[in-house]
Structure formats: C-alpha cells, structure tokens
C-alpha cells in the first residue's frame, strides 16, 4: 500500500512539474503576442459590429466566431510586429444572418457594410481596443484603449506578423538616383500639402498592395484616319503599355482582332474598354501603324502590381512618430496616380540593382530645395547667349520669382550667360543662402526685364517611406490563382456547351485527373487504318 502511495505521490510530483512547465511555456509564448478586440458602435440607433475579414492577404471565415463577435466577446491574438488587416463593419442584425463561406441571402442586401484597410504594429503583452467609425463620410479606425494584458494562448491560434516589431530600426536606408530622389521629395511635399489642406489628424497613410489599373498611355482626343485609328501620344515607363512596346506616334487600328470604329466613346475609353474585358493571363492583340508600316503587338494581360507602402510625414513631431495604426486615407486621383507610378519605378530600381530586400525604407529629414525650378534650351544670338525657358516646375522658386515659359534668361546676378560659363552660372544658384537677393535678367515680349527677389527656396518635408517589396510576389500569386480560376470557368463553359455524347467522362470518379473535352468523332466514311 505504501509502495503504491509512493508511486502515486511520485506520479503527482511529475505531473505538477509537467503542468508547471506547460504554464511556463504558455507564459513564454504570451510575451510574444498581443490581444485585439473591436468595440461595437451605434449609428442611427442600430448596433454595428466589426471584425477582421483578411489578415496579411489571407481571408478569414467570419462565421467561425459569429456569435462571440455579436456578443462583443471575441478577441484576436496577434504576434508582436506588423500586420495588414482588412476590417469590415456590419449592422449586427444583418451580420447575424451571415452563413458559412461568408454568404448572406440576397433579400438582406444591400448591407450597410463599411471596409477599411490598415497596417497595425503591435507590441507583445498589450491589449488593444479598436473602434470603427465614419469620419467625414470615410470609414476610420481609432484606438479606444491600449492597456497591459498577458496573452496566454496556444501559438497555433496566434496570427503571425509580417515583420518584427522593431524591424524599422534594422532597415538600411539606400540612396536613390538624383532624378528619382527629387521626384519623390516633390511628391511628398504635395502629399503633405493635401494632408494639411484636408486637416487630416494623422500625418501617416497606408496603401495596400494591388493591381495597377492604369494602362500607361495617353490617347489623342480625336479619332484618326476617318475614325479608323487611335493615336498614342505618350507611354509611361514601367507601364503595361511600355511592356507591350507601344510607342508615341503609333496609330492603333485593331484591338483583339476587331477594327477600330469611331463611336460616341472617347478614343481613350475605347482602349480602356478593351483592356477591362480581358481576363488575367489572356492574350492581348493590338494591330497598329508605325511610320505607315503595319505591326502586330502580342502579349499577355499581366498588369503591374503596386507594392504595399506606408509613409509618415513630419518626423520631427513625436506625436506621430510612433503610430500603432496606419490606415488608408484616399488621395486625389492625380496624386494617387503619381504615387503609384513612382512606387513602381522605385521597386523596379531596387530589384534591378539586385538588392535582396523584402522592405525598402527611405527616410529623409527636412531640407531646402536647391533647384531654382526651370528648364531651358540654349539660344545663340549674334552678340550673346540665352536660355529659353520651356518648363516651370509647380511651387518652385522660379515660379515664385515670376519666370514664365518662353522667357529668355540673359544674365543671373549680373553675370551674363555665355557658351563657356552657362553650366557654372546655373550651378551658382544652388550656393545661394536663404534670404540672399537674386536678380535674373530676361527677354519677354522683346523687352529686357529684370526679376529681383529674396532667395526663398521651398522646404522639403521630412518623411519616412516604407515599401513592402515582398507584397508584389504575394499579389502575383493571388493573381495566378484568379487566372487559373478563370481558365477553369472557361473550361466549364466549354463542357456545358459541348453535346453530352461528345463529352469525356472519367471512369474513376475519385481520380485526381481533371476532365477534358474529347476530340471530335471521326468521319464515318474514313477508313479505320489509323490515319487522319
């Protein structure tokens, strides 16, 4: 009896040690995760609930925790680090009717559903309460409460992070070519101006990776060749049009084998309509005239991917430097287009240089714009030389000074422009000090005018610009899946449209072989000797 008791005691001691190890292991795991929950809100006396519908580009089945979400008792467990979330807000009554595979009966549509995309940078051992609301008709999310809380949950239930919590401290800041650098700094100034004009509280933004919908061409406003052609005016680098090798001056005569016919649509709209009807992976066929020679351009419809990016403005402000939540703020179409195009160029630059990076971090402090902001061509007169202005940059010092297109610059600060000193004279402008007087003599309308003012260059804002290069491959993988689904859809359509007696059936229904359409039956009059 004593022997049995001793064995039981020994067994209990081992069990207690084992349980202690489990508890210690759980606590160890807890230091690596945080908890997240959404607070229900009310609009027009109706209760609304919020939930995560996708995490790091992977869909989440909302019905798995439907009743906990409705009761406000569901928590998400997130590994320490960065996460990309798509959050949906539903009216509680409609969400209750949600079925498996996130389906809802048509009679309950349309649902007053709002969606927001955000980047979340969480710290282990914290509990975040998020509140979904509408600000200026735009959906928005804010942190209602952030408190310390132990995260004790099995590791399998924790949503994995995309990057370490402090990974931005480890990122290498790589220099850019001067042209890209200058365009980025000018663009960030325009974006900062938009934030200030719209009085956006946060000086940060997050833009999810997506397919670039722009073809990358500008088309003449009028049909050419008696309504039988679309004239290409310009082609953007790194665009779909550029990949197809379209060129300025091309006259598009055929799209998908069909002849161009002028109609009520704008010429550009006719081109857009053709691309909008294409499915991913489908062949592109463009017939055109180039220097009066017919050419056929053939390619595959694989649009560019704009990688995931986020930016932080006004780095000097500690108020914004540690943002936990960065969420989508819609930019004006022109700004978004320019940002998309520049981000594609940045990602192509880094990949062309074989930088083995998943993330690119571009951090810049405030600085003065040393460029005057005009471009000109040299003009030689009988007695001297001048620079004829053909471009004035928006919001530049040249614009502030009063320079205009077609002005001819003759001298700068009393130094006449000559063939020998033209480059040196222009470079002298970059050495001017803030507030120093500058005078430029110009010919305008056959009169000699001197423009004088204090040198007050534009100030470049400080910013942090983070590009997720890894997101490009993730989107491309998703596009491949969509493309395969489209191919299966087309295949199933062929099957349905094929007479039953000509269909091929698999004798082993459980075999993994995919069904295929059988060849057409042989002509009964042909001999059965194996020839076709």
Short mmCIF file of C-alpha atoms in Angstrom, two decimals:
data_model
loop_
_atom_site.label_atom_id
_atom_site.label_comp_id
_atom_site.label_asym_id
_atom_site.label_seq_id
_atom_site.Cartn_x
_atom_site.Cartn_y
_atom_site.Cartn_z
CA UNK A 1 0.00 0.00 0.00
CA UNK A 2 2.82 2.37 0.94
CA UNK A 3 4.58 1.45 -2.28
CA UNK A 4 1.50 2.30 -4.30
CA UNK A 5 1.09 5.60 -2.42
CA UNK A 6 4.74 6.49 -3.01
CA UNK A 7 4.32 5.76 -6.71
CA UNK A 8 1.16 7.90 -6.81
CA UNK A 9 2.96 10.68 -4.97
CA UNK A 10 5.90 10.45 -7.39
CA UNK A 11 3.48 10.50 -10.32
CA UNK A 12 1.68 13.56 -8.92
CA UNK A 13 5.00 15.35 -8.44
CA UNK A 14 5.94 14.61 -12.06
CA UNK A 15 2.51 15.83 -13.18
CA UNK A 16 2.87 19.04 -11.19
CA UNK A 17 6.32 19.65 -12.68
CA UNK A 18 4.94 18.90 -16.15
CA UNK A 19 1.99 21.29 -15.60
CA UNK A 20 4.39 23.94 -14.34
CA UNK A 21 6.47 23.55 -17.50
CA UNK A 22 3.33 23.93 -19.60
CA UNK A 23 2.33 27.07 -17.69
CA UNK A 24 5.86 28.46 -18.04
CA UNK A 25 5.82 27.63 -21.75
CA UNK A 26 2.44 29.35 -22.17
CA UNK A 27 3.69 32.45 -20.38
CA UNK A 28 6.80 32.44 -22.56
CA UNK A 29 4.58 32.39 -25.60
CA UNK A 30 2.45 35.12 -24.09
CA UNK A 31 5.35 37.54 -24.21
CA UNK A 32 5.29 37.20 -28.00
CA UNK A 33 1.67 38.18 -28.66
CA UNK A 34 -0.98 40.84 -28.04
CA UNK A 35 -4.79 40.77 -27.97
CA UNK A 36 -7.12 42.81 -30.14
CA UNK A 37 -10.85 43.37 -29.94
CA UNK A 38 -13.38 45.66 -31.60
CA UNK A 39 -15.86 47.77 -29.69
CA UNK A 40 -19.42 47.71 -31.06
CA UNK A 41 -20.82 51.11 -32.04
CA UNK A 42 -24.23 52.63 -32.73
CA UNK A 43 -25.43 54.53 -35.79
CA UNK A 44 -29.00 55.76 -36.12
CA UNK A 45 -29.93 53.69 -33.05
CA UNK A 46 -28.66 50.50 -34.72
CA UNK A 47 -25.81 48.40 -33.34
CA UNK A 48 -22.80 47.76 -35.62
CA UNK A 49 -20.08 45.17 -35.09
CA UNK A 50 -16.59 44.96 -36.63
CA UNK A 51 -14.36 42.02 -37.48
CA UNK A 52 -11.20 41.11 -39.43
CA UNK A 53 -12.08 39.72 -42.87
CA UNK A 54 -8.47 39.28 -44.08
CA UNK A 55 -5.10 39.12 -42.35
CA UNK A 56 -1.85 39.52 -44.31
CA UNK A 57 -3.75 38.86 -47.57
CA UNK A 58 -5.35 35.65 -46.25
CA UNK A 59 -9.16 35.59 -45.93
CA UNK A 60 -10.68 34.82 -42.52
CA UNK A 61 -14.01 33.00 -42.21
CA UNK A 62 -16.16 35.49 -40.30
CA UNK A 63 -18.85 32.97 -39.34
CA UNK A 64 -16.41 30.90 -37.23
CA UNK A 65 -16.78 33.36 -34.33
CA UNK A 66 -20.05 34.99 -35.35
CA UNK A 67 -21.86 34.79 -32.00
CA UNK A 68 -18.82 35.85 -29.97
CA UNK A 69 -18.46 38.85 -32.30
CA UNK A 70 -22.15 39.71 -31.85
CA UNK A 71 -21.78 39.47 -28.06
CA UNK A 72 -18.63 41.61 -28.14
CA UNK A 73 -16.55 38.80 -26.61
CA UNK A 74 -14.23 37.83 -29.46
CA UNK A 75 -10.52 38.60 -29.29
CA UNK A 76 -7.84 38.20 -31.95
CA UNK A 77 -4.33 37.15 -30.94
CA UNK A 78 -1.51 38.81 -32.88
CA UNK A 79 2.19 38.09 -32.84
CA UNK A 80 4.37 41.06 -31.99
CA UNK A 81 5.14 43.02 -35.15
CA UNK A 82 3.42 44.37 -38.25
CA UNK A 83 0.09 43.14 -39.62
CA UNK A 84 -2.03 44.10 -42.61
CA UNK A 85 -5.75 43.88 -41.82
CA UNK A 86 -8.93 44.33 -43.79
CA UNK A 87 -11.65 45.22 -41.27
CA UNK A 88 -15.37 45.15 -42.01
CA UNK A 89 -18.19 46.77 -40.06
CA UNK A 90 -21.68 45.26 -40.34
CA UNK A 91 -25.10 46.08 -38.92
CA UNK A 92 -25.49 43.46 -36.17
CA UNK A 93 -28.92 42.34 -37.45
CA UNK A 94 -27.55 41.64 -40.94
CA UNK A 95 -24.35 40.04 -39.64
CA UNK A 96 -26.45 37.62 -37.58
CA UNK A 97 -27.87 36.28 -40.87
CA UNK A 98 -24.41 35.56 -42.29
CA UNK A 99 -23.94 31.93 -43.32
CA UNK A 100 -20.94 29.67 -43.91
CA UNK A 101 -18.44 30.85 -46.55
CA UNK A 102 -19.46 34.42 -45.67
CA UNK A 103 -22.73 34.20 -47.61
CA UNK A 104 -25.86 36.23 -46.94
CA UNK A 105 -29.27 35.91 -48.54
CA UNK A 106 -29.99 38.31 -51.41
CA UNK A 107 -33.13 39.57 -49.71
CA UNK A 108 -30.97 41.13 -46.98
CA UNK A 109 -28.80 43.01 -49.46
CA UNK A 110 -27.56 45.68 -49.82
CA UNK A 111 -25.85 45.54 -46.45
CA UNK A 112 -24.73 48.83 -44.93
CA UNK A 113 -21.19 47.49 -44.71
CA UNK A 114 -18.01 49.58 -44.38
CA UNK A 115 -14.47 48.38 -45.07
CA UNK A 116 -11.12 49.77 -44.00
CA UNK A 117 -7.57 48.59 -44.73
CA UNK A 118 -4.90 49.26 -42.15
CA UNK A 119 -1.41 48.41 -41.01
CA UNK A 120 -1.07 47.57 -37.33
CA UNK A 121 2.24 47.50 -35.45
CA UNK A 122 1.59 45.76 -32.13
CA UNK A 123 3.69 45.16 -29.01
CA UNK A 124 3.56 41.91 -27.07
CA UNK A 125 1.74 41.92 -23.76
CA UNK A 126 -0.69 44.69 -24.81
CA UNK A 127 -4.46 44.64 -25.23
CA UNK A 128 -5.87 46.91 -27.94
CA UNK A 129 -9.48 48.02 -28.18
CA UNK A 130 -10.29 49.41 -31.63
CA UNK A 131 -13.34 51.42 -32.57
CA UNK A 132 -14.71 51.61 -36.12
CA UNK A 133 -16.42 54.87 -37.04
CA UNK A 134 -17.11 57.14 -40.00
CA UNK A 135 -15.24 60.43 -40.20
CA UNK A 136 -16.30 62.85 -42.97
CA UNK A 137 -18.15 60.01 -44.69
CA UNK A 138 -14.91 57.98 -44.79
CA UNK A 139 -14.57 54.83 -42.64
CA UNK A 140 -11.89 55.14 -40.00
CA UNK A 141 -10.49 53.18 -37.05
CA UNK A 142 -9.03 54.52 -33.84
CA UNK A 143 -7.55 53.01 -30.69
CA UNK A 144 -10.08 53.45 -27.89
CA UNK A 145 -7.96 51.75 -25.24
CA UNK A 146 -4.40 50.40 -25.03
CA UNK A 147 -3.52 48.55 -21.82
CA UNK A 148 -1.16 45.89 -20.48
CA UNK A 149 -2.55 42.36 -20.63
CA UNK A 150 -0.93 38.93 -20.62
CA UNK A 151 -1.55 37.00 -23.83
CA UNK A 152 -1.89 33.33 -22.80
CA UNK A 153 -3.00 31.34 -25.83
CA UNK A 154 -1.77 28.42 -27.89
CA UNK A 155 0.74 29.52 -30.52
CA UNK A 156 -1.38 27.94 -33.28
CA UNK A 157 -4.13 30.48 -32.59
CA UNK A 158 -1.80 33.48 -32.90
CA UNK A 159 -1.87 35.40 -36.19
CA UNK A 160 1.71 35.63 -37.43
CA UNK A 161 3.33 39.03 -38.05
CA UNK A 162 4.85 40.10 -41.37
CA UNK A 163 7.87 41.74 -39.76
CA UNK A 164 9.48 42.20 -36.36
CA UNK A 165 8.11 44.89 -34.09
CA UNK A 166 11.30 46.95 -34.27
CA UNK A 167 12.35 45.91 -37.76
CA UNK A 168 12.37 49.54 -38.99
CA UNK A 169 15.39 50.16 -36.73
CA UNK A 170 17.28 47.47 -38.68
CA UNK A 171 16.41 48.70 -42.17
CA UNK A 172 19.16 50.07 -44.34
CA UNK A 173 18.45 53.42 -45.97
CA UNK A 174 19.65 53.12 -49.59
CA UNK A 175 20.41 56.14 -51.75
CA UNK A 176 18.38 56.84 -54.89
CA UNK A 177 19.39 58.25 -58.28
CA UNK A 178 19.09 62.05 -58.21
CA UNK A 179 16.10 62.14 -60.59
CA UNK A 180 14.07 59.64 -58.52
CA UNK A 181 15.16 61.35 -55.29
CA UNK A 182 13.99 64.76 -56.46
CA UNK A 183 10.65 63.49 -57.79
CA UNK A 184 9.96 61.65 -54.54
CA UNK A 185 10.72 64.72 -52.43
CA UNK A 186 8.50 66.93 -54.59
CA UNK A 187 5.69 64.38 -54.44
CA UNK A 188 5.90 64.06 -50.65
CA UNK A 189 5.59 67.87 -50.42
CA UNK A 190 2.38 67.73 -52.45
CA UNK A 191 1.05 64.89 -50.30
CA UNK A 192 1.90 66.85 -47.13
CA UNK A 193 0.05 69.85 -48.59
CA UNK A 194 -3.01 67.64 -49.15
CA UNK A 195 -2.89 66.34 -45.55
CA UNK A 196 -2.71 69.89 -44.20
CA UNK A 197 -5.41 71.22 -46.53
CA UNK A 198 -7.81 68.41 -45.60
CA UNK A 199 -6.84 68.85 -41.91
CA UNK A 200 -6.16 65.13 -41.57
CA UNK A 201 -5.29 64.43 -37.94
CA UNK A 202 -2.70 61.73 -38.64
CA UNK A 203 0.34 62.53 -40.76
CA UNK A 204 0.60 58.94 -41.93
CA UNK A 205 -1.01 56.76 -44.57
CA UNK A 206 -1.09 53.10 -45.53
CA UNK A 207 -1.86 51.82 -49.03
CA UNK A 208 -2.45 48.13 -49.62
CA UNK A 209 -0.75 46.22 -52.45
CA UNK A 210 -2.95 45.98 -55.53
CA UNK A 211 -3.06 45.66 -59.28
CA UNK A 212 -2.28 48.87 -61.14
CA UNK A 213 -5.37 49.61 -63.23
CA UNK A 214 -3.63 52.15 -65.46
CA UNK A 215 -2.64 51.05 -68.98
CA UNK A 216 0.00 53.76 -69.13
CA UNK A 217 -0.88 55.65 -72.30
CA UNK A 218 -2.39 58.97 -73.27
CA UNK A 219 -4.52 58.87 -76.42
CA UNK A 220 -5.33 61.76 -78.76
CA UNK A 221 -8.76 63.29 -78.12
CA UNK A 222 -9.78 62.74 -81.72
CA UNK A 223 -10.05 59.59 -83.83
CA UNK A 224 -7.58 59.44 -86.72
CA UNK A 225 -7.77 58.15 -90.31
CA UNK A 226 -11.50 58.82 -90.70
CA UNK A 227 -12.38 57.18 -87.40
CA UNK A 228 -10.29 54.05 -88.02
CA UNK A 229 -7.38 54.64 -85.59
CA UNK A 230 -6.42 55.72 -82.05
CA UNK A 231 -3.24 57.79 -81.90
CA UNK A 232 -0.84 57.19 -78.98
CA UNK A 233 0.58 60.45 -77.62
CA UNK A 234 2.80 59.12 -74.83
CA UNK A 235 3.70 55.95 -72.93
CA UNK A 236 4.65 55.81 -69.25
CA UNK A 237 7.78 53.84 -68.29
CA UNK A 238 7.24 50.51 -66.47
CA UNK A 239 3.58 50.50 -67.53
CA UNK A 240 1.59 47.76 -69.25
CA UNK A 241 1.71 49.80 -72.48
CA UNK A 242 5.50 50.02 -72.15
CA UNK A 243 5.76 46.23 -71.73
CA UNK A 244 3.71 45.80 -74.90
CA UNK A 245 6.22 48.12 -76.66
CA UNK A 246 3.64 50.72 -77.65
CA UNK A 247 5.33 53.95 -78.74
CA UNK A 248 4.41 57.60 -79.09
CA UNK A 249 3.01 58.22 -82.57
CA UNK A 250 1.59 54.70 -83.03
CA UNK A 251 -1.87 54.53 -84.61
CA UNK A 252 -3.88 51.64 -83.18
CA UNK A 253 -6.09 50.14 -85.90
CA UNK A 254 -7.18 46.82 -84.34
CA UNK A 255 -7.93 45.64 -80.78
CA UNK A 256 -8.37 41.91 -80.25
CA UNK A 257 -8.65 41.42 -83.99
CA UNK A 258 -11.51 43.91 -84.31
CA UNK A 259 -11.20 47.02 -86.46
CA UNK A 260 -11.36 50.38 -84.66
CA UNK A 261 -14.66 52.14 -85.34
CA UNK A 262 -15.31 55.69 -84.11
CA UNK A 263 -18.40 55.89 -81.87
CA UNK A 264 -19.75 58.06 -79.07
CA UNK A 265 -16.97 56.95 -76.73
CA UNK A 266 -13.81 58.98 -76.18
CA UNK A 267 -10.89 57.32 -78.05
CA UNK A 268 -9.17 56.62 -74.72
CA UNK A 269 -12.35 54.97 -73.41
CA UNK A 270 -12.41 52.56 -76.35
CA UNK A 271 -8.90 51.40 -75.43
CA UNK A 272 -9.82 51.11 -71.74
CA UNK A 273 -12.94 49.08 -72.54
CA UNK A 274 -10.85 46.56 -74.46
CA UNK A 275 -8.44 46.03 -71.54
CA UNK A 276 -11.26 45.95 -68.97
CA UNK A 277 -12.82 42.97 -70.77
CA UNK A 278 -9.58 40.96 -70.64
CA UNK A 279 -9.07 38.28 -68.03
CA UNK A 280 -5.76 37.74 -66.29
CA UNK A 281 -3.41 35.72 -68.50
CA UNK A 282 -5.48 36.31 -71.63
CA UNK A 283 -3.66 37.21 -74.85
CA UNK A 284 -3.51 40.87 -75.92
CA UNK A 285 -3.65 41.59 -79.63
CA UNK A 286 -3.02 45.12 -80.91
CA UNK A 287 -2.72 45.98 -84.59
CA UNK A 288 -1.18 49.34 -85.42
CA UNK A 289 0.58 51.55 -87.93
CA UNK A 290 4.09 52.74 -87.03
CA UNK A 291 5.65 55.08 -89.58
CA UNK A 292 2.99 53.85 -92.04
CA UNK A 293 4.15 50.23 -91.57
CA UNK A 294 1.68 47.68 -90.17
CA UNK A 295 2.74 45.95 -86.94
CA UNK A 296 1.15 43.39 -84.65
CA UNK A 297 1.83 43.59 -80.89
CA UNK A 298 1.03 40.44 -78.91
CA UNK A 299 1.38 39.99 -75.18
CA UNK A 300 -0.20 38.52 -72.07
CA UNK A 301 -2.51 40.53 -69.85
CA UNK A 302 -0.46 40.75 -66.66
CA UNK A 303 -0.91 44.24 -65.20
CA UNK A 304 1.70 45.81 -62.94
CA UNK A 305 1.48 45.41 -59.18
CA UNK A 306 1.76 48.44 -56.91
CA UNK A 307 3.53 47.16 -53.77
CA UNK A 308 2.23 47.81 -50.29
CA UNK A 309 3.52 51.09 -48.91
CA UNK A 310 3.18 53.40 -45.96
CA UNK A 311 4.50 56.85 -45.25
CA UNK A 312 4.97 59.03 -42.20
CA UNK A 313 5.22 62.81 -42.53
CA UNK A 314 6.63 65.40 -40.13
CA UNK A 315 9.21 63.16 -38.44
CA UNK A 316 10.11 65.96 -36.00
CA UNK A 317 6.77 65.50 -34.26
CA UNK A 318 6.94 62.82 -31.56
CA UNK A 319 3.13 62.82 -31.59
CA UNK A 320 3.10 60.95 -34.90
CA UNK A 321 6.42 59.12 -34.85
CA UNK A 322 5.13 56.03 -33.01
CA UNK A 323 1.85 55.38 -34.84
CA UNK A 324 0.40 51.98 -33.99
CA UNK A 325 -2.35 52.21 -36.59
CA UNK A 326 -1.79 53.38 -40.16
CA UNK A 327 -4.92 53.25 -42.27
CA UNK A 328 -5.93 54.04 -45.79
CA UNK A 329 -6.55 57.72 -46.47
CA UNK A 330 -7.78 58.27 -50.01
CA UNK A 331 -5.64 60.63 -52.06
CA UNK A 332 -6.88 62.69 -55.02
CA UNK A 333 -6.76 60.73 -58.29
CA UNK A 334 -3.83 62.74 -59.69
CA UNK A 335 -1.75 62.30 -56.53
CA UNK A 336 -2.57 58.58 -56.27
CA UNK A 337 -1.66 58.04 -59.92
CA UNK A 338 1.71 59.75 -59.47
CA UNK A 339 2.37 57.89 -56.22
CA UNK A 340 1.55 54.52 -57.84
CA UNK A 341 3.79 55.23 -60.82
CA UNK A 342 6.70 56.40 -58.68
CA UNK A 343 6.40 53.41 -56.31
CA UNK A 344 6.52 51.00 -59.26
CA UNK A 345 9.65 52.78 -60.52
CA UNK A 346 11.24 52.62 -57.05
CA UNK A 347 10.55 48.89 -56.70
CA UNK A 348 11.90 48.23 -60.22
CA UNK A 349 15.03 50.22 -59.40
CA UNK A 350 15.80 48.24 -56.24
CA UNK A 351 15.08 44.91 -57.91
CA UNK A 352 17.23 45.82 -60.94
CA UNK A 353 20.11 46.55 -58.56
CA UNK A 354 19.70 43.03 -57.10
CA UNK A 355 19.01 44.34 -53.61
CA UNK A 356 17.84 41.24 -51.75
CA UNK A 357 15.34 43.17 -49.67
CA UNK A 358 11.80 42.48 -48.55
CA UNK A 359 11.32 46.04 -47.33
CA UNK A 360 12.79 49.32 -48.57
CA UNK A 361 12.97 52.20 -46.14
CA UNK A 362 13.51 55.75 -47.38
CA UNK A 363 13.94 58.22 -44.51
CA UNK A 364 14.53 61.92 -45.18
CA UNK A 365 14.87 64.92 -42.88
CA UNK A 366 13.69 68.43 -43.72
CA UNK A 367 15.88 70.10 -46.37
CA UNK A 368 15.93 73.07 -48.72
CA UNK A 369 15.12 72.58 -52.40
CA UNK A 370 18.33 73.88 -54.01
CA UNK A 371 16.91 73.79 -57.53
CA UNK A 372 15.53 77.02 -58.97
CA UNK A 373 12.89 75.03 -60.83
CA UNK A 374 13.07 75.82 -64.53
CA UNK A 375 14.36 74.07 -67.65
CA UNK A 376 15.64 75.82 -70.78
CA UNK A 377 17.34 75.37 -74.11
CA UNK A 378 20.40 77.37 -75.18
CA UNK A 379 19.77 80.05 -77.82
CA UNK A 380 22.69 81.71 -79.64
CA UNK A 381 22.27 85.37 -80.61
CA UNK A 382 24.72 87.38 -82.79
CA UNK A 383 26.32 89.00 -79.71
CA UNK A 384 25.42 86.76 -76.76
CA UNK A 385 23.75 83.55 -75.49
CA UNK A 386 20.47 82.98 -73.64
CA UNK A 387 18.37 80.20 -72.12
CA UNK A 388 14.83 79.90 -73.45
CA UNK A 389 12.54 78.59 -70.69
CA UNK A 390 10.31 75.69 -71.75
CA UNK A 391 9.19 74.41 -68.33
CA UNK A 392 8.49 75.92 -64.90
CA UNK A 393 8.08 73.48 -62.00
CA UNK A 394 4.98 73.93 -59.90
CA UNK A 395 5.55 75.60 -56.49
CA UNK A 396 9.22 76.21 -57.35
CA UNK A 397 11.32 79.29 -56.63
CA UNK A 398 11.30 80.08 -60.38
CA UNK A 399 7.50 80.32 -60.23
CA UNK A 400 7.73 82.45 -57.08
CA UNK A 401 10.29 84.72 -58.79
CA UNK A 402 7.94 85.26 -61.74
CA UNK A 403 9.66 83.36 -64.55
CA UNK A 404 7.37 82.22 -67.36
CA UNK A 405 7.57 79.74 -70.22
CA UNK A 406 9.20 81.31 -73.34
CA UNK A 407 11.18 83.84 -71.26
CA UNK A 408 14.83 84.02 -72.39
CA UNK A 409 17.26 84.24 -69.45
CA UNK A 410 20.20 86.52 -70.34
CA UNK A 411 22.04 87.01 -67.03
CA UNK A 412 21.95 85.85 -63.39
CA UNK A 413 23.07 88.22 -60.61
CA UNK A 414 24.79 90.43 -63.19
CA UNK A 415 26.73 87.52 -64.75
CA UNK A 416 25.95 87.32 -68.47
CA UNK A 417 25.38 83.85 -69.86
CA UNK A 418 27.98 82.70 -72.39
CA UNK A 419 28.69 79.40 -74.10
CA UNK A 420 31.67 78.87 -71.76
CA UNK A 421 30.05 79.73 -68.41
CA UNK A 422 26.44 78.56 -68.83
CA UNK A 423 26.80 75.49 -66.59
CA UNK A 424 28.86 77.31 -63.96
CA UNK A 425 26.37 80.21 -63.81
CA UNK A 426 23.42 77.88 -63.29
CA UNK A 427 25.25 75.91 -60.60
CA UNK A 428 25.96 79.16 -58.73
CA UNK A 429 22.26 79.37 -57.91
CA UNK A 430 22.48 76.28 -55.70
CA UNK A 431 25.07 78.02 -53.47
CA UNK A 432 22.77 80.94 -52.62
CA UNK A 433 21.90 81.42 -48.96
CA UNK A 434 18.40 81.77 -47.57
CA UNK A 435 17.22 85.41 -47.86
CA UNK A 436 20.05 86.41 -50.22
CA UNK A 437 18.95 88.67 -53.11
CA UNK A 438 18.77 87.18 -56.59
CA UNK A 439 18.22 89.01 -59.88
CA UNK A 440 17.61 87.42 -63.27
CA UNK A 441 17.52 89.48 -66.49
CA UNK A 442 15.19 88.11 -69.17
CA UNK A 443 13.79 88.93 -72.59
CA UNK A 444 9.99 88.85 -72.58
CA UNK A 445 7.91 90.13 -75.47
CA UNK A 446 11.06 91.74 -76.99
CA UNK A 447 11.70 93.72 -73.77
CA UNK A 448 14.56 93.32 -71.32
CA UNK A 449 13.15 92.80 -67.79
CA UNK A 450 14.95 92.18 -64.50
CA UNK A 451 13.24 89.95 -61.91
CA UNK A 452 14.51 90.56 -58.37
CA UNK A 453 13.55 88.88 -55.09
CA UNK A 454 14.90 87.22 -51.95
CA UNK A 455 16.07 83.64 -52.34
CA UNK A 456 13.36 81.69 -50.54
CA UNK A 457 13.63 78.09 -51.70
CA UNK A 458 10.91 75.57 -50.99
CA UNK A 459 11.40 73.41 -47.88
CA UNK A 460 11.20 69.66 -48.41
CA UNK A 461 9.21 67.94 -45.66
CA UNK A 462 10.75 65.17 -43.60
CA UNK A 463 9.23 61.75 -44.14
CA UNK A 464 9.63 58.01 -43.81
CA UNK A 465 8.60 56.00 -46.88
CA UNK A 466 8.34 52.22 -46.47
CA UNK A 467 7.80 49.88 -49.45
CA UNK A 468 6.99 46.19 -48.97
CA UNK A 469 8.65 44.51 -51.98
CA UNK A 470 7.56 41.08 -50.76
CA UNK A 471 3.92 42.08 -51.30
CA UNK A 472 4.49 42.07 -55.08
CA UNK A 473 5.02 38.29 -55.14
CA UNK A 474 2.04 37.76 -52.81
CA UNK A 475 -0.29 39.69 -55.15
CA UNK A 476 1.13 37.87 -58.18
CA UNK A 477 0.44 34.51 -56.51
CA UNK A 478 -3.14 35.60 -55.87
CA UNK A 479 -3.41 36.76 -59.48
CA UNK A 480 -2.20 33.36 -60.68
CA UNK A 481 -4.96 31.72 -58.64
CA UNK A 482 -7.51 34.08 -60.15
CA UNK A 483 -6.13 33.35 -63.61
CA UNK A 484 -6.40 29.60 -63.03
CA UNK A 485 -9.96 30.02 -61.75
CA UNK A 486 -10.82 32.00 -64.87
CA UNK A 487 -9.36 29.23 -67.04
CA UNK A 488 -11.44 26.64 -65.17
CA UNK A 489 -14.51 28.83 -65.60
CA UNK A 490 -13.89 28.99 -69.35
CA UNK A 491 -13.26 25.23 -69.42
CA UNK A 492 -16.53 24.53 -67.57
CA UNK A 493 -18.34 26.76 -70.05
CA UNK A 494 -16.90 24.64 -72.88
CA UNK A 495 -18.02 21.48 -71.12
CA UNK A 496 -21.55 22.84 -70.66
CA UNK A 497 -21.70 23.92 -74.30
CA UNK A 498 -20.42 20.57 -75.61
CA UNK A 499 -23.12 17.98 -76.54
CA UNK A 500 -23.22 15.24 -73.91
CA UNK A 501 -22.37 12.44 -76.37
CA UNK A 502 -19.06 14.20 -77.18
CA UNK A 503 -18.01 14.67 -73.55
CA UNK A 504 -15.25 12.67 -71.94
CA UNK A 505 -16.07 11.03 -68.61
CA UNK A 506 -13.58 9.68 -66.11
CA UNK A 507 -14.33 6.04 -65.25
CA UNK A 508 -12.62 6.53 -61.89
CA UNK A 509 -14.59 9.39 -60.38
CA UNK A 510 -12.23 9.65 -57.42
CA UNK A 511 -9.13 10.04 -59.59
CA UNK A 512 -7.45 13.45 -59.43
CA UNK A 513 -7.37 13.76 -63.23
CA UNK A 514 -9.13 16.87 -64.49
CA UNK A 515 -11.86 16.28 -67.11
CA UNK A 516 -11.09 17.30 -70.65
CA UNK A 517 -13.08 17.69 -73.83
CA UNK A 518 -12.68 14.68 -76.13
CA UNK A 519 -11.64 15.20 -79.75
CA UNK A 520 -14.36 15.39 -82.38
CA UNK A 521 -15.55 11.96 -83.63
CA UNK A 522 -14.02 10.62 -86.78
CA UNK A 523 -15.79 10.91 -90.09
CA UNK A 524 -17.75 7.62 -90.52
CA UNK A 525 -16.66 7.45 -94.15
CA UNK A 526 -12.97 7.42 -93.30
CA UNK A 527 -11.07 4.14 -93.16
CA UNK A 528 -10.05 2.73 -89.79
CA UNK A 529 -6.35 2.47 -90.57
CA UNK A 530 -5.01 4.94 -88.03
CA UNK A 531 -4.70 7.81 -90.49
CA UNK A 532 -6.46 11.15 -90.08
#
